[in-house]
Amino acid sequence: MVFARGGHDVLLWDQDEAQVRKALDHIATTLPLMAAEGLIENPGAVTARIRGAPSLAAALDGVGFVQENIVERAEPKQRLFAEVEGLAPRGAILSSSTSAIMPSIIFGGLASRERCLVSHPLNPPHLAPIVELCGADFTAADVIERARVFMAGCAMSPITVKREIEGFILNRLQLAVLNEAFRLIAEGYVSAEDLDKTVKDGLALRWSFMGPIETIDLNAPAGVADYLMRYGPTIRRVGESQSAAAPWPDTIAQTLDTEMRAAVPAGKLPAATEWRDKRLMALAAHKREQEKKTGR
């Protein structure tokens, strides 16, 4: 959906044909919903650009950009890209959606690894525009730039990860919050429900249109330097206490699952996911409208 709305023809392939059919059904359902929120125009034209391919070779015939989205393990990705390398055109960019695996691990064994990088989106990528572009030391600079231009042309918001690091930027930030959240819940400071309320009714309101650095820049009369002069010692002290804290216990999974399944039974998770996507569509439409009005 992301690439097709950018005007590109898209071929889908999976070793399980049922997954392609499932994806096409999801696309046919989702694009009209996005159009209703004003996020795309002419969903029929976007849908027409997407089709399944009967084989990996057919999917790669004549393409300019390859996006892999298989299981989050290095070995299967390495095996797949070894096959992809021999089938894709020499000029095609090879990209992985991995959430955490460094590109040097995935692509290091390829002969044409200079054209390879990670393009890590946020789920669901057709509603959340961020995409992290991370190359390895062997990735050509022009490949990063071509990928950045390509993603921007598909209405994504690309960032460049300057040096490869496990988890990249988004997930390292998210995992820092999750690690602290797990400890606060496990040690009895707050319930999962109230932890979520703290974020969605607090931090996330500001962070939905400002980043954390922008936020603190506006939270002191003279800007970020003034903020750090006032609160820097507290930030360091809390950070040191977090670093020294014991890891959250393995029992946290059961603790959280018990609380969350009481709120949303397992059978209602698909409906909850649909609710999430509709809320994200509305939020994306609101942000787009505000950006048109304010210019930022």
PDB file of C-alpha atoms in Angstrom:
ATOM      1  CA  MET A   1       0.000   0.000   0.000  1.00  0.00           C
ATOM      2  CA  VAL A   2       2.843   2.391   0.843  1.00  0.00           C
ATOM      3  CA  PHE A   3       4.675   1.861  -2.433  1.00  0.00           C
ATOM      4  CA  ALA A   4       1.536   1.697  -4.577  1.00  0.00           C
ATOM      5  CA  ARG A   5       0.196   4.985  -3.221  1.00  0.00           C
ATOM      6  CA  GLY A   6       3.537   6.453  -4.299  1.00  0.00           C
ATOM      7  CA  GLY A   7       2.667   5.518  -7.874  1.00  0.00           C
ATOM      8  CA  HIS A   8       4.726   2.329  -8.131  1.00  0.00           C
ATOM      9  CA  ASP A   9       3.679  -1.073  -9.435  1.00  0.00           C
ATOM     10  CA  VAL A  10       4.088  -3.644  -6.675  1.00  0.00           C
ATOM     11  CA  LEU A  11       4.535  -7.416  -6.841  1.00  0.00           C
ATOM     12  CA  LEU A  12       3.917  -9.539  -3.733  1.00  0.00           C
ATOM     13  CA  TRP A  13       5.379 -12.976  -3.202  1.00  0.00           C
ATOM     14  CA  ASP A  14       5.416 -15.399  -0.295  1.00  0.00           C
ATOM     15  CA  GLN A  15       6.359 -19.065  -0.166  1.00  0.00           C
ATOM     16  CA  ASP A  16       2.844 -19.595   1.226  1.00  0.00           C
ATOM     17  CA  GLU A  17       0.408 -18.479  -1.493  1.00  0.00           C
ATOM     18  CA  ALA A  18      -2.339 -18.076   1.107  1.00  0.00           C
ATOM     19  CA  GLN A  19      -0.409 -15.189   2.674  1.00  0.00           C
ATOM     20  CA  VAL A  20      -0.471 -13.287  -0.614  1.00  0.00           C
ATOM     21  CA  ARG A  21      -4.218 -13.802  -0.959  1.00  0.00           C
ATOM     22  CA  LYS A  22      -4.690 -12.689   2.644  1.00  0.00           C
ATOM     23  CA  ALA A  23      -2.604  -9.560   1.987  1.00  0.00           C
ATOM     24  CA  LEU A  24      -4.563  -8.684  -1.141  1.00  0.00           C
ATOM     25  CA  ASP A  25      -7.856  -9.074   0.742  1.00  0.00           C
ATOM     26  CA  HIS A  26      -6.550  -6.815   3.519  1.00  0.00           C
ATOM     27  CA  ILE A  27      -5.446  -4.218   0.984  1.00  0.00           C
ATOM     28  CA  ALA A  28      -8.833  -4.243  -0.754  1.00  0.00           C
ATOM     29  CA  THR A  29     -10.528  -3.609   2.591  1.00  0.00           C
ATOM     30  CA  THR A  30      -8.083  -1.051   3.965  1.00  0.00           C
ATOM     31  CA  LEU A  31      -7.562   1.351   1.064  1.00  0.00           C
ATOM     32  CA  PRO A  32     -11.226   2.481   0.911  1.00  0.00           C
ATOM     33  CA  LEU A  33     -11.093   3.178   4.668  1.00  0.00           C
ATOM     34  CA  MET A  34      -7.998   5.305   4.134  1.00  0.00           C
ATOM     35  CA  ALA A  35      -9.721   7.143   1.291  1.00  0.00           C
ATOM     36  CA  ALA A  36     -12.695   7.871   3.541  1.00  0.00           C
ATOM     37  CA  GLU A  37     -10.313   9.643   5.941  1.00  0.00           C
ATOM     38  CA  GLY A  38      -8.724  11.601   3.082  1.00  0.00           C
ATOM     39  CA  LEU A  39      -5.385   9.780   3.385  1.00  0.00           C
ATOM     40  CA  ILE A  40      -5.334   8.610  -0.243  1.00  0.00           C
ATOM     41  CA  GLU A  41      -7.193   9.392  -3.429  1.00  0.00           C
ATOM     42  CA  ASN A  42      -8.647   6.852  -5.829  1.00  0.00           C
ATOM     43  CA  PRO A  43      -8.182   3.623  -3.855  1.00  0.00           C
ATOM     44  CA  GLY A  44      -9.124   1.615  -6.925  1.00  0.00           C
ATOM     45  CA  ALA A  45      -6.101   2.935  -8.820  1.00  0.00           C
ATOM     46  CA  VAL A  46      -3.806   2.139  -5.886  1.00  0.00           C
ATOM     47  CA  THR A  47      -5.227  -1.376  -5.601  1.00  0.00           C
ATOM     48  CA  ALA A  48      -4.708  -1.940  -9.327  1.00  0.00           C
ATOM     49  CA  ARG A  49      -0.965  -1.342  -8.911  1.00  0.00           C
ATOM     50  CA  ILE A  50      -0.612  -4.302  -6.523  1.00  0.00           C
ATOM     51  CA  ARG A  51      -0.700  -7.923  -7.590  1.00  0.00           C
ATOM     52  CA  GLY A  52       0.640 -11.273  -6.508  1.00  0.00           C
ATOM     53  CA  ALA A  53       3.528 -13.012  -8.243  1.00  0.00           C
ATOM     54  CA  PRO A  54       3.612 -16.771  -8.922  1.00  0.00           C
ATOM     55  CA  SER A  55       7.285 -17.144  -7.956  1.00  0.00           C
ATOM     56  CA  LEU A  56      10.171 -15.265  -6.407  1.00  0.00           C
ATOM     57  CA  ALA A  57      11.778 -14.913  -9.825  1.00  0.00           C
ATOM     58  CA  ALA A  58       8.602 -13.393 -11.242  1.00  0.00           C
ATOM     59  CA  ALA A  59       8.317 -11.017  -8.279  1.00  0.00           C
ATOM     60  CA  LEU A  60      11.854  -9.743  -8.865  1.00  0.00           C
ATOM     61  CA  ASP A  61      11.710  -9.432 -12.647  1.00  0.00           C
ATOM     62  CA  GLY A  62      12.617  -5.861 -13.597  1.00  0.00           C
ATOM     63  CA  VAL A  63      12.139  -4.371 -10.118  1.00  0.00           C
ATOM     64  CA  GLY A  64      13.956  -1.337  -8.717  1.00  0.00           C
ATOM     65  CA  PHE A  65      13.388  -1.841  -5.001  1.00  0.00           C
ATOM     66  CA  VAL A  66      13.039  -5.052  -2.989  1.00  0.00           C
ATOM     67  CA  GLN A  67      11.494  -5.033   0.496  1.00  0.00           C
ATOM     68  CA  GLU A  68      11.755  -8.246   2.552  1.00  0.00           C
ATOM     69  CA  ASN A  69       9.332  -8.822   5.421  1.00  0.00           C
ATOM     70  CA  ILE A  70       9.880 -12.401   6.609  1.00  0.00           C
ATOM     71  CA  VAL A  71      10.478 -13.848  10.078  1.00  0.00           C
ATOM     72  CA  GLU A  72      12.690 -11.812  12.438  1.00  0.00           C
ATOM     73  CA  ARG A  73      15.683 -14.172  12.389  1.00  0.00           C
ATOM     74  CA  ALA A  74      19.006 -13.623  10.665  1.00  0.00           C
ATOM     75  CA  GLU A  75      19.505 -17.037   9.046  1.00  0.00           C
ATOM     76  CA  PRO A  76      16.272 -17.146   7.003  1.00  0.00           C
ATOM     77  CA  LYS A  77      16.890 -13.589   5.839  1.00  0.00           C
ATOM     78  CA  GLN A  78      20.444 -14.461   4.798  1.00  0.00           C
ATOM     79  CA  ARG A  79      19.226 -17.465   2.817  1.00  0.00           C
ATOM     80  CA  LEU A  80      16.497 -15.490   1.106  1.00  0.00           C
ATOM     81  CA  PHE A  81      18.768 -12.615   0.109  1.00  0.00           C
ATOM     82  CA  ALA A  82      21.346 -15.043  -1.273  1.00  0.00           C
ATOM     83  CA  GLU A  83      18.598 -16.170  -3.647  1.00  0.00           C
ATOM     84  CA  VAL A  84      17.271 -12.651  -4.248  1.00  0.00           C
ATOM     85  CA  GLU A  85      20.731 -11.383  -5.190  1.00  0.00           C
ATOM     86  CA  GLY A  86      20.898 -13.758  -8.112  1.00  0.00           C
ATOM     87  CA  LEU A  87      17.412 -12.915  -9.388  1.00  0.00           C
ATOM     88  CA  ALA A  88      16.978  -9.164  -8.896  1.00  0.00           C
ATOM     89  CA  PRO A  89      18.344  -6.675 -11.455  1.00  0.00           C
ATOM     90  CA  ARG A  90      21.828  -5.435 -10.636  1.00  0.00           C
ATOM     91  CA  GLY A  91      20.593  -1.894 -10.096  1.00  0.00           C
ATOM     92  CA  ALA A  92      17.822  -2.854  -7.667  1.00  0.00           C
ATOM     93  CA  ILE A  93      18.131  -1.845  -4.019  1.00  0.00           C
ATOM     94  CA  LEU A  94      17.800  -4.764  -1.598  1.00  0.00           C
ATOM     95  CA  SER A  95      16.141  -3.840   1.692  1.00  0.00           C
ATOM     96  CA  SER A  96      15.050  -5.599   4.865  1.00  0.00           C
ATOM     97  CA  SER A  97      12.229  -4.620   7.239  1.00  0.00           C
ATOM     98  CA  THR A  98      14.020  -6.109  10.245  1.00  0.00           C
ATOM     99  CA  SER A  99      13.220  -4.440  13.559  1.00  0.00           C
ATOM    100  CA  ALA A 100      16.583  -5.005  15.223  1.00  0.00           C
ATOM    101  CA  ILE A 101      19.085  -7.101  13.207  1.00  0.00           C
ATOM    102  CA  MET A 102      22.018  -5.081  11.913  1.00  0.00           C
ATOM    103  CA  PRO A 103      22.467  -4.952   8.131  1.00  0.00           C
ATOM    104  CA  SER A 104      26.045  -6.236   8.309  1.00  0.00           C
ATOM    105  CA  ILE A 105      24.633  -9.489   9.729  1.00  0.00           C
ATOM    106  CA  ILE A 106      21.945  -9.891   7.073  1.00  0.00           C
ATOM    107  CA  PHE A 107      23.874  -8.795   3.988  1.00  0.00           C
ATOM    108  CA  GLY A 108      27.544  -9.315   4.859  1.00  0.00           C
ATOM    109  CA  GLY A 109      27.865 -12.494   2.787  1.00  0.00           C
ATOM    110  CA  LEU A 110      26.482 -11.041  -0.442  1.00  0.00           C
ATOM    111  CA  ALA A 111      28.674 -10.151  -3.398  1.00  0.00           C
ATOM    112  CA  SER A 112      26.623  -7.005  -4.113  1.00  0.00           C
ATOM    113  CA  ARG A 113      26.209  -5.932  -0.483  1.00  0.00           C
ATOM    114  CA  GLU A 114      26.920  -2.304  -1.366  1.00  0.00           C
ATOM    115  CA  ARG A 115      23.307  -2.023  -2.595  1.00  0.00           C
ATOM    116  CA  CYS A 116      21.795  -3.380   0.628  1.00  0.00           C
ATOM    117  CA  LEU A 117      20.274  -1.655   3.644  1.00  0.00           C
ATOM    118  CA  VAL A 118      17.595  -1.918   6.300  1.00  0.00           C
ATOM    119  CA  SER A 119      14.380   0.066   5.779  1.00  0.00           C
ATOM    120  CA  HIS A 120      12.608  -0.411   9.096  1.00  0.00           C
ATOM    121  CA  PRO A 121       9.029   0.910   9.225  1.00  0.00           C
ATOM    122  CA  LEU A 122       6.676   1.187  12.171  1.00  0.00           C
ATOM    123  CA  ASN A 123       3.674  -1.129  12.250  1.00  0.00           C
ATOM    124  CA  PRO A 124       1.305  -0.437  10.510  1.00  0.00           C
ATOM    125  CA  PRO A 125       3.487   1.324   7.920  1.00  0.00           C
ATOM    126  CA  HIS A 126       0.597   2.534   5.740  1.00  0.00           C
ATOM    127  CA  LEU A 127      -0.551   4.681   8.692  1.00  0.00           C
ATOM    128  CA  ALA A 128       2.698   5.498  10.524  1.00  0.00           C
ATOM    129  CA  PRO A 129       5.072   7.282   8.122  1.00  0.00           C
ATOM    130  CA  ILE A 130       8.414   6.880   9.915  1.00  0.00           C
ATOM    131  CA  VAL A 131      10.974   4.601   8.267  1.00  0.00           C
ATOM    132  CA  GLU A 132      14.541   4.117   9.498  1.00  0.00           C
ATOM    133  CA  LEU A 133      17.222   3.708   6.825  1.00  0.00           C
ATOM    134  CA  CYS A 134      20.324   1.958   8.092  1.00  0.00           C
ATOM    135  CA  GLY A 135      23.234   0.763   6.027  1.00  0.00           C
ATOM    136  CA  ALA A 136      26.392  -1.064   7.019  1.00  0.00           C
ATOM    137  CA  ASP A 137      29.941   0.124   6.425  1.00  0.00           C
ATOM    138  CA  PHE A 138      29.733  -1.503   2.994  1.00  0.00           C
ATOM    139  CA  THR A 139      26.481   0.205   1.924  1.00  0.00           C
ATOM    140  CA  ALA A 140      27.049   2.795  -0.800  1.00  0.00           C
ATOM    141  CA  ALA A 141      26.080   6.356   0.162  1.00  0.00           C
ATOM    142  CA  ASP A 142      24.053   6.791  -3.023  1.00  0.00           C
ATOM    143  CA  VAL A 143      21.970   3.725  -2.105  1.00  0.00           C
ATOM    144  CA  ILE A 144      20.956   5.360   1.185  1.00  0.00           C
ATOM    145  CA  GLU A 145      20.097   8.560  -0.675  1.00  0.00           C
ATOM    146  CA  ARG A 146      18.116   6.717  -3.371  1.00  0.00           C
ATOM    147  CA  ALA A 147      16.182   4.852  -0.684  1.00  0.00           C
ATOM    148  CA  ARG A 148      15.496   8.117   1.156  1.00  0.00           C
ATOM    149  CA  VAL A 149      14.134   9.779  -1.993  1.00  0.00           C
ATOM    150  CA  PHE A 150      12.085   6.690  -2.834  1.00  0.00           C
ATOM    151  CA  MET A 151      10.501   6.509   0.628  1.00  0.00           C
ATOM    152  CA  ALA A 152       9.782  10.237   0.757  1.00  0.00           C
ATOM    153  CA  GLY A 153       8.052   9.910  -2.616  1.00  0.00           C
ATOM    154  CA  CYS A 154       5.783   7.277  -1.064  1.00  0.00           C
ATOM    155  CA  ALA A 155       4.651   9.731   1.657  1.00  0.00           C
ATOM    156  CA  MET A 156       6.934   8.180   4.249  1.00  0.00           C
ATOM    157  CA  SER A 157       9.115  10.135   6.703  1.00  0.00           C
ATOM    158  CA  PRO A 158      12.603   8.628   6.328  1.00  0.00           C
ATOM    159  CA  ILE A 159      15.420   9.089   8.808  1.00  0.00           C
ATOM    160  CA  THR A 160      19.022   7.973   8.393  1.00  0.00           C
ATOM    161  CA  VAL A 161      20.686   5.873  11.080  1.00  0.00           C
ATOM    162  CA  LYS A 162      24.254   7.130  10.735  1.00  0.00           C
ATOM    163  CA  ARG A 163      25.927   4.046  12.257  1.00  0.00           C
ATOM    164  CA  GLU A 164      24.433   0.583  12.559  1.00  0.00           C
ATOM    165  CA  ILE A 165      23.275  -0.414  16.018  1.00  0.00           C
ATOM    166  CA  GLU A 166      21.010  -3.225  17.193  1.00  0.00           C
ATOM    167  CA  GLY A 167      17.400  -2.054  17.335  1.00  0.00           C
ATOM    168  CA  PHE A 168      18.158   1.137  15.364  1.00  0.00           C
ATOM    169  CA  ILE A 169      16.623   4.335  16.798  1.00  0.00           C
ATOM    170  CA  LEU A 170      12.885   3.840  17.197  1.00  0.00           C
ATOM    171  CA  ASN A 171      13.044   0.467  18.908  1.00  0.00           C
ATOM    172  CA  ARG A 172      15.872   1.492  21.218  1.00  0.00           C
ATOM    173  CA  LEU A 173      13.725   4.407  22.384  1.00  0.00           C
ATOM    174  CA  GLN A 174      10.653   2.192  22.653  1.00  0.00           C
ATOM    175  CA  LEU A 175      12.540  -0.536  24.513  1.00  0.00           C
ATOM    176  CA  ALA A 176      13.970   1.964  26.976  1.00  0.00           C
ATOM    177  CA  VAL A 177      10.399   2.987  27.840  1.00  0.00           C
ATOM    178  CA  LEU A 178       9.224  -0.640  27.953  1.00  0.00           C
ATOM    179  CA  ASN A 179      12.062  -1.744  30.222  1.00  0.00           C
ATOM    180  CA  GLU A 180      11.239   1.004  32.695  1.00  0.00           C
ATOM    181  CA  ALA A 181       7.492   0.322  32.363  1.00  0.00           C
ATOM    182  CA  PHE A 182       7.998  -3.387  33.108  1.00  0.00           C
ATOM    183  CA  ARG A 183      10.062  -2.572  36.219  1.00  0.00           C
ATOM    184  CA  LEU A 184       7.543  -0.035  37.501  1.00  0.00           C
ATOM    185  CA  ILE A 185       4.720  -2.560  37.113  1.00  0.00           C
ATOM    186  CA  ALA A 186       6.706  -5.533  38.466  1.00  0.00           C
ATOM    187  CA  GLU A 187       7.835  -3.583  41.543  1.00  0.00           C
ATOM    188  CA  GLY A 188       4.303  -2.496  42.363  1.00  0.00           C
ATOM    189  CA  TYR A 189       4.486   1.204  41.571  1.00  0.00           C
ATOM    190  CA  VAL A 190       1.665   1.257  39.000  1.00  0.00           C
ATOM    191  CA  SER A 191      -0.808  -0.986  37.167  1.00  0.00           C
ATOM    192  CA  ALA A 192      -0.509  -1.715  33.464  1.00  0.00           C
ATOM    193  CA  GLU A 193      -3.723   0.214  32.876  1.00  0.00           C
ATOM    194  CA  ASP A 194      -2.453   3.339  34.637  1.00  0.00           C
ATOM    195  CA  LEU A 195       0.943   3.041  32.970  1.00  0.00           C
ATOM    196  CA  ASP A 196      -0.765   3.083  29.578  1.00  0.00           C
ATOM    197  CA  LYS A 197      -2.917   6.058  30.624  1.00  0.00           C
ATOM    198  CA  THR A 198       0.234   7.938  31.638  1.00  0.00           C
ATOM    199  CA  VAL A 199       1.574   7.594  28.121  1.00  0.00           C
ATOM    200  CA  LYS A 200      -1.556   7.969  25.997  1.00  0.00           C
ATOM    201  CA  ASP A 201      -3.047  10.824  28.057  1.00  0.00           C
ATOM    202  CA  GLY A 202       0.297  12.463  28.808  1.00  0.00           C
ATOM    203  CA  LEU A 203       3.522  11.897  26.931  1.00  0.00           C
ATOM    204  CA  ALA A 204       1.886  10.738  23.705  1.00  0.00           C
ATOM    205  CA  LEU A 205      -0.246  13.864  23.371  1.00  0.00           C
ATOM    206  CA  ARG A 206       2.859  16.002  23.052  1.00  0.00           C
ATOM    207  CA  TRP A 207       4.924  13.377  21.284  1.00  0.00           C
ATOM    208  CA  SER A 208       2.285  12.902  18.574  1.00  0.00           C
ATOM    209  CA  PHE A 209       3.407  16.170  16.979  1.00  0.00           C
ATOM    210  CA  MET A 210       6.691  17.011  18.774  1.00  0.00           C
ATOM    211  CA  GLY A 211       9.719  14.877  19.528  1.00  0.00           C
ATOM    212  CA  PRO A 212      11.205  14.671  23.047  1.00  0.00           C
ATOM    213  CA  ILE A 213      13.952  17.190  22.240  1.00  0.00           C
ATOM    214  CA  GLU A 214      11.436  19.683  20.835  1.00  0.00           C
ATOM    215  CA  THR A 215       9.304  19.072  23.932  1.00  0.00           C
ATOM    216  CA  ILE A 216      11.976  20.003  26.452  1.00  0.00           C
ATOM    217  CA  ASP A 217      13.072  22.955  24.298  1.00  0.00           C
ATOM    218  CA  LEU A 218       9.596  24.430  24.866  1.00  0.00           C
ATOM    219  CA  ASN A 219       9.357  23.407  28.534  1.00  0.00           C
ATOM    220  CA  ALA A 220      11.753  26.055  29.865  1.00  0.00           C
ATOM    221  CA  PRO A 221      11.604  29.812  29.231  1.00  0.00           C
ATOM    222  CA  ALA A 222      14.991  29.990  27.464  1.00  0.00           C
ATOM    223  CA  GLY A 223      14.911  26.648  25.664  1.00  0.00           C
ATOM    224  CA  VAL A 224      16.760  23.362  25.911  1.00  0.00           C
ATOM    225  CA  ALA A 225      19.929  24.673  27.588  1.00  0.00           C
ATOM    226  CA  ASP A 226      17.781  26.325  30.254  1.00  0.00           C
ATOM    227  CA  TYR A 227      15.798  23.095  30.691  1.00  0.00           C
ATOM    228  CA  LEU A 228      18.935  21.014  31.211  1.00  0.00           C
ATOM    229  CA  MET A 229      20.328  23.536  33.659  1.00  0.00           C
ATOM    230  CA  ARG A 230      17.116  23.199  35.706  1.00  0.00           C
ATOM    231  CA  TYR A 231      16.453  19.464  35.363  1.00  0.00           C
ATOM    232  CA  GLY A 232      19.756  17.980  34.197  1.00  0.00           C
ATOM    233  CA  PRO A 233      20.794  16.702  37.663  1.00  0.00           C
ATOM    234  CA  THR A 234      17.425  14.965  38.083  1.00  0.00           C
ATOM    235  CA  ILE A 235      17.661  13.402  34.626  1.00  0.00           C
ATOM    236  CA  ARG A 236      21.145  12.043  35.411  1.00  0.00           C
ATOM    237  CA  ARG A 237      20.140  10.803  38.863  1.00  0.00           C
ATOM    238  CA  VAL A 238      17.046   8.962  37.596  1.00  0.00           C
ATOM    239  CA  GLY A 239      19.038   7.553  34.667  1.00  0.00           C
ATOM    240  CA  GLU A 240      21.655   6.172  37.059  1.00  0.00           C
ATOM    241  CA  SER A 241      18.931   4.568  39.197  1.00  0.00           C
ATOM    242  CA  GLN A 242      17.424   2.980  36.092  1.00  0.00           C
ATOM    243  CA  SER A 243      20.789   1.628  34.979  1.00  0.00           C
ATOM    244  CA  ALA A 244      21.452   0.140  38.404  1.00  0.00           C
ATOM    245  CA  ALA A 245      17.965  -1.375  38.772  1.00  0.00           C
ATOM    246  CA  ALA A 246      17.500  -5.127  38.704  1.00  0.00           C
ATOM    247  CA  PRO A 247      16.109  -6.504  35.425  1.00  0.00           C
ATOM    248  CA  TRP A 248      12.362  -6.980  35.301  1.00  0.00           C
ATOM    249  CA  PRO A 249      11.356 -10.534  36.241  1.00  0.00           C
ATOM    250  CA  ASP A 250      10.329 -13.235  33.761  1.00  0.00           C
ATOM    251  CA  THR A 251       6.943 -13.338  35.507  1.00  0.00           C
ATOM    252  CA  ILE A 252       6.061  -9.955  33.987  1.00  0.00           C
ATOM    253  CA  ALA A 253       4.689 -11.691  30.885  1.00  0.00           C
ATOM    254  CA  GLN A 254       2.058 -13.530  32.899  1.00  0.00           C
ATOM    255  CA  THR A 255       1.314 -10.455  35.002  1.00  0.00           C
ATOM    256  CA  LEU A 256       0.699  -8.302  31.944  1.00  0.00           C
ATOM    257  CA  ASP A 257      -1.171 -10.995  30.025  1.00  0.00           C
ATOM    258  CA  THR A 258      -3.575 -11.528  32.919  1.00  0.00           C
ATOM    259  CA  GLU A 259      -4.359  -7.820  33.119  1.00  0.00           C
ATOM    260  CA  MET A 260      -4.566  -7.233  29.381  1.00  0.00           C
ATOM    261  CA  ARG A 261      -6.703 -10.303  28.614  1.00  0.00           C
ATOM    262  CA  ALA A 262      -9.117  -9.193  31.309  1.00  0.00           C
ATOM    263  CA  ALA A 263      -9.479  -5.910  29.439  1.00  0.00           C
ATOM    264  CA  VAL A 264      -9.391  -7.362  25.903  1.00  0.00           C
ATOM    265  CA  PRO A 265     -10.120 -11.115  25.686  1.00  0.00           C
ATOM    266  CA  ALA A 266      -8.049 -13.039  23.148  1.00  0.00           C
ATOM    267  CA  GLY A 267     -11.033 -13.461  20.844  1.00  0.00           C
ATOM    268  CA  LYS A 268     -11.442  -9.694  20.604  1.00  0.00           C
ATOM    269  CA  LEU A 269      -7.832  -8.910  19.638  1.00  0.00           C
ATOM    270  CA  PRO A 270      -8.575  -8.755  15.865  1.00  0.00           C
ATOM    271  CA  ALA A 271     -11.371  -6.245  16.521  1.00  0.00           C
ATOM    272  CA  ALA A 272      -9.050  -4.254  18.787  1.00  0.00           C
ATOM    273  CA  THR A 273      -6.464  -4.143  16.007  1.00  0.00           C
ATOM    274  CA  GLU A 274      -9.100  -2.799  13.611  1.00  0.00           C
ATOM    275  CA  TRP A 275     -10.011  -0.156  16.211  1.00  0.00           C
ATOM    276  CA  ARG A 276      -6.331   0.794  16.489  1.00  0.00           C
ATOM    277  CA  ASP A 277      -6.003   1.205  12.730  1.00  0.00           C
ATOM    278  CA  LYS A 278      -9.134   3.343  12.479  1.00  0.00           C
ATOM    279  CA  ARG A 279      -7.904   5.577  15.298  1.00  0.00           C
ATOM    280  CA  LEU A 280      -4.524   5.877  13.583  1.00  0.00           C
ATOM    281  CA  MET A 281      -6.232   6.796  10.308  1.00  0.00           C
ATOM    282  CA  ALA A 282      -8.165   9.561  12.044  1.00  0.00           C
ATOM    283  CA  LEU A 283      -5.039  10.796  13.828  1.00  0.00           C
ATOM    284  CA  ALA A 284      -3.007  10.726  10.601  1.00  0.00           C
ATOM    285  CA  ALA A 285      -5.736  12.701   8.831  1.00  0.00           C
ATOM    286  CA  HIS A 286      -5.823  15.262  11.676  1.00  0.00           C
ATOM    287  CA  LYS A 287      -2.035  15.656  11.661  1.00  0.00           C
ATOM    288  CA  ARG A 288      -2.011  16.116   7.890  1.00  0.00           C
ATOM    289  CA  GLU A 289      -4.704  18.800   8.112  1.00  0.00           C
ATOM    290  CA  GLN A 290      -2.865  20.637  10.902  1.00  0.00           C
ATOM    291  CA  GLU A 291       0.406  20.505   8.978  1.00  0.00           C
ATOM    292  CA  LYS A 292      -1.336  22.108   5.987  1.00  0.00           C
ATOM    293  CA  LYS A 293      -2.696  24.872   8.208  1.00  0.00           C
ATOM    294  CA  THR A 294       0.444  25.582  10.238  1.00  0.00           C
ATOM    295  CA  GLY A 295       3.220  24.523   7.877  1.00  0.00           C
ATOM    296  CA  ARG A 296       4.756  22.158  10.450  1.00  0.00           C
TER     297      ARG A 296
END
